[in-house]
Amino acid sequence: MDSDWLSAFADVFSAVGTVGAFLLGFFLLRREHRREADRAEDERRAQAERISAWVELTRKADGGRELDFHVHNASAMPIYEVELPLPARGGEEPGSEFVGLVPPGRTVQRSAPAEWLRSYVEPEPVQIEFLDSAGRRWSRDEQGTLSRTD
């Protein structure tokens, strides 16, 4: 009788250990998949995180003032189809300032709308949309939040 009880206990202990090992393996596999997905997302975002755009007052050669958009690409690859969406005025359709290509390590300047000069106080970020070197479309809003767009 004691050997039957001991054998049953060993079988139960073995079954619990097997189930526990399976659950632990499943948990570790799931965690590794999540970690790999996070790593892949970080790689996809790496170039886009190095792009910024702002509006800033510049002095012209004749001494006048001009408000310019600045688009800076701090990555090692160019960005394409760069656009700076402009807010709509009155009942107009929203427009955008098309910049095109921004080479790696460069800052490109474009003139901002002249009427913005009246409300300008200090340099501030502006919204930007662009394609990274892998062809993914990104958008960064005025608060600096980066998001992938389709």
Short mmCIF file of C-alpha atoms in Angstrom, two decimals:
data_model
loop_
_atom_site.label_atom_id
_atom_site.label_comp_id
_atom_site.label_asym_id
_atom_site.label_seq_id
_atom_site.Cartn_x
_atom_site.Cartn_y
_atom_site.Cartn_z
CA MET A 1 0.00 0.00 0.00
CA ASP A 2 2.80 2.42 0.85
CA SER A 3 4.52 1.75 -2.47
CA ASP A 4 1.27 2.43 -4.38
CA TRP A 5 0.84 5.70 -2.51
CA LEU A 6 4.46 6.65 -3.17
CA SER A 7 4.11 5.74 -6.86
CA ALA A 8 0.91 7.84 -7.18
CA PHE A 9 2.61 10.78 -5.45
CA ALA A 10 5.58 10.50 -7.84
CA ASP A 11 3.21 10.43 -10.85
CA VAL A 12 1.33 13.52 -9.62
CA PHE A 13 4.58 15.33 -8.86
CA SER A 14 5.89 14.46 -12.33
CA ALA A 15 2.68 15.66 -14.01
CA VAL A 16 2.70 18.94 -12.08
CA GLY A 17 6.37 19.44 -12.96
CA THR A 18 5.67 18.80 -16.65
CA VAL A 19 2.76 21.25 -16.71
CA GLY A 20 4.85 23.80 -14.81
CA ALA A 21 7.75 23.42 -17.25
CA PHE A 22 5.36 23.84 -20.20
CA LEU A 23 3.81 26.99 -18.69
CA LEU A 24 7.23 28.47 -17.90
CA GLY A 25 8.46 27.72 -21.43
CA PHE A 26 5.33 29.30 -22.92
CA PHE A 27 5.75 32.37 -20.72
CA LEU A 28 9.42 32.78 -21.69
CA LEU A 29 8.64 32.31 -25.38
CA ARG A 30 5.91 34.95 -25.24
CA ARG A 31 8.21 37.38 -23.44
CA GLU A 32 10.93 36.84 -26.05
CA HIS A 33 8.44 37.47 -28.88
CA ARG A 34 7.36 40.71 -27.21
CA ARG A 35 10.98 41.76 -26.74
CA GLU A 36 11.73 41.00 -30.40
CA ALA A 37 8.68 43.00 -31.54
CA ASP A 38 9.82 45.95 -29.40
CA ARG A 39 13.33 45.71 -30.84
CA ALA A 40 11.95 45.63 -34.41
CA GLU A 41 9.77 48.69 -33.70
CA ASP A 42 12.79 50.54 -32.28
CA GLU A 43 14.73 49.76 -35.47
CA ARG A 44 11.82 51.00 -37.62
CA ARG A 45 11.58 54.24 -35.62
CA ALA A 46 15.35 54.88 -35.40
CA GLN A 47 15.60 57.15 -38.44
CA ALA A 48 12.25 58.90 -37.89
CA GLU A 49 13.22 59.83 -34.32
CA ARG A 50 16.15 61.83 -35.68
CA ILE A 51 13.98 64.19 -37.79
CA SER A 52 12.76 67.55 -36.48
CA ALA A 53 11.11 70.68 -37.81
CA TRP A 54 10.63 74.15 -36.35
CA VAL A 55 9.90 77.72 -37.31
CA GLU A 56 12.43 80.41 -36.43
CA LEU A 57 13.11 84.07 -37.16
CA THR A 58 16.15 84.72 -39.35
CA ARG A 59 17.86 87.91 -40.44
CA LYS A 60 18.16 88.52 -44.15
CA ALA A 61 21.28 89.97 -45.76
CA ASP A 62 19.54 93.34 -46.18
CA GLY A 63 18.82 93.53 -42.43
CA GLY A 64 15.15 92.55 -42.68
CA ARG A 65 13.49 89.76 -40.75
CA GLU A 66 12.01 86.61 -42.20
CA LEU A 67 10.29 83.63 -40.62
CA ASP A 68 11.65 80.31 -41.92
CA PHE A 69 10.78 76.66 -41.54
CA HIS A 70 13.78 74.52 -40.61
CA VAL A 71 13.78 70.78 -41.29
CA HIS A 72 16.72 68.91 -39.75
CA ASN A 73 17.69 65.36 -40.66
CA ALA A 74 20.15 64.08 -38.04
CA SER A 75 20.05 60.53 -39.45
CA ALA A 76 22.57 58.86 -41.74
CA MET A 77 20.01 58.41 -44.57
CA PRO A 78 17.95 60.93 -46.59
CA ILE A 79 14.24 61.50 -46.01
CA TYR A 80 11.79 61.96 -48.86
CA GLU A 81 8.50 63.68 -49.70
CA VAL A 82 8.89 66.04 -46.76
CA GLU A 83 5.81 68.21 -46.18
CA LEU A 84 4.98 70.80 -43.56
CA PRO A 85 1.17 70.92 -43.18
CA LEU A 86 -0.13 74.46 -42.75
CA PRO A 87 -3.27 75.29 -40.75
CA ALA A 88 -6.34 76.32 -42.76
CA ARG A 89 -7.39 79.96 -42.64
CA GLY A 90 -11.07 80.82 -42.61
CA GLY A 91 -12.93 78.47 -44.95
CA GLU A 92 -9.88 77.50 -46.98
CA GLU A 93 -8.56 74.00 -47.44
CA PRO A 94 -5.46 73.21 -45.36
CA GLY A 95 -2.29 73.61 -47.38
CA SER A 96 1.26 72.40 -46.98
CA GLU A 97 4.79 73.50 -47.74
CA PHE A 98 6.47 70.80 -49.85
CA VAL A 99 10.17 70.47 -49.12
CA GLY A 100 10.97 67.24 -50.99
CA LEU A 101 14.29 65.62 -50.09
CA VAL A 102 16.35 66.40 -46.99
CA PRO A 103 19.87 64.91 -47.20
CA PRO A 104 21.45 63.20 -44.18
CA GLY A 105 22.99 65.53 -41.60
CA ARG A 106 21.49 68.64 -43.21
CA THR A 107 19.02 71.35 -42.25
CA VAL A 108 16.82 72.70 -45.04
CA GLN A 109 15.12 76.11 -44.77
CA ARG A 110 11.93 77.30 -46.46
CA SER A 111 10.05 80.55 -45.99
CA ALA A 112 7.07 80.44 -43.63
CA PRO A 113 3.88 82.40 -44.38
CA ALA A 114 4.50 86.13 -43.85
CA GLU A 115 1.39 86.51 -41.64
CA TRP A 116 2.97 84.14 -39.08
CA LEU A 117 5.53 86.85 -38.32
CA ARG A 118 2.88 88.88 -36.45
CA SER A 119 2.32 86.13 -33.86
CA TYR A 120 5.92 84.88 -33.66
CA VAL A 121 7.51 84.93 -30.19
CA GLU A 122 10.31 82.35 -30.20
CA PRO A 123 11.41 79.24 -32.12
CA GLU A 124 8.79 76.52 -31.89
CA PRO A 125 8.27 73.06 -33.38
CA VAL A 126 5.94 72.56 -36.34
CA GLN A 127 4.21 69.50 -37.74
CA ILE A 128 6.14 67.50 -40.34
CA GLU A 129 5.29 64.51 -42.55
CA PHE A 130 7.90 62.49 -44.45
CA LEU A 131 8.98 59.12 -45.84
CA ASP A 132 11.98 57.43 -44.24
CA SER A 133 14.61 55.65 -46.33
CA ALA A 134 12.62 52.38 -46.06
CA GLY A 135 9.49 54.00 -47.54
CA ARG A 136 7.49 54.26 -44.29
CA ARG A 137 5.43 57.45 -43.82
CA TRP A 138 5.81 59.28 -40.50
CA SER A 139 4.30 62.35 -38.88
CA ARG A 140 5.61 64.41 -35.97
CA ASP A 141 3.20 66.91 -34.42
CA GLU A 142 3.92 70.25 -32.77
CA GLN A 143 4.39 68.57 -29.38
CA GLY A 144 7.05 66.23 -30.80
CA THR A 145 4.92 63.09 -30.83
CA LEU A 146 6.06 60.75 -33.60
CA SER A 147 3.53 58.44 -35.25
CA ARG A 148 3.47 56.18 -38.26
CA THR A 149 0.85 57.08 -40.88
CA ASP A 150 -0.49 55.18 -43.85
#
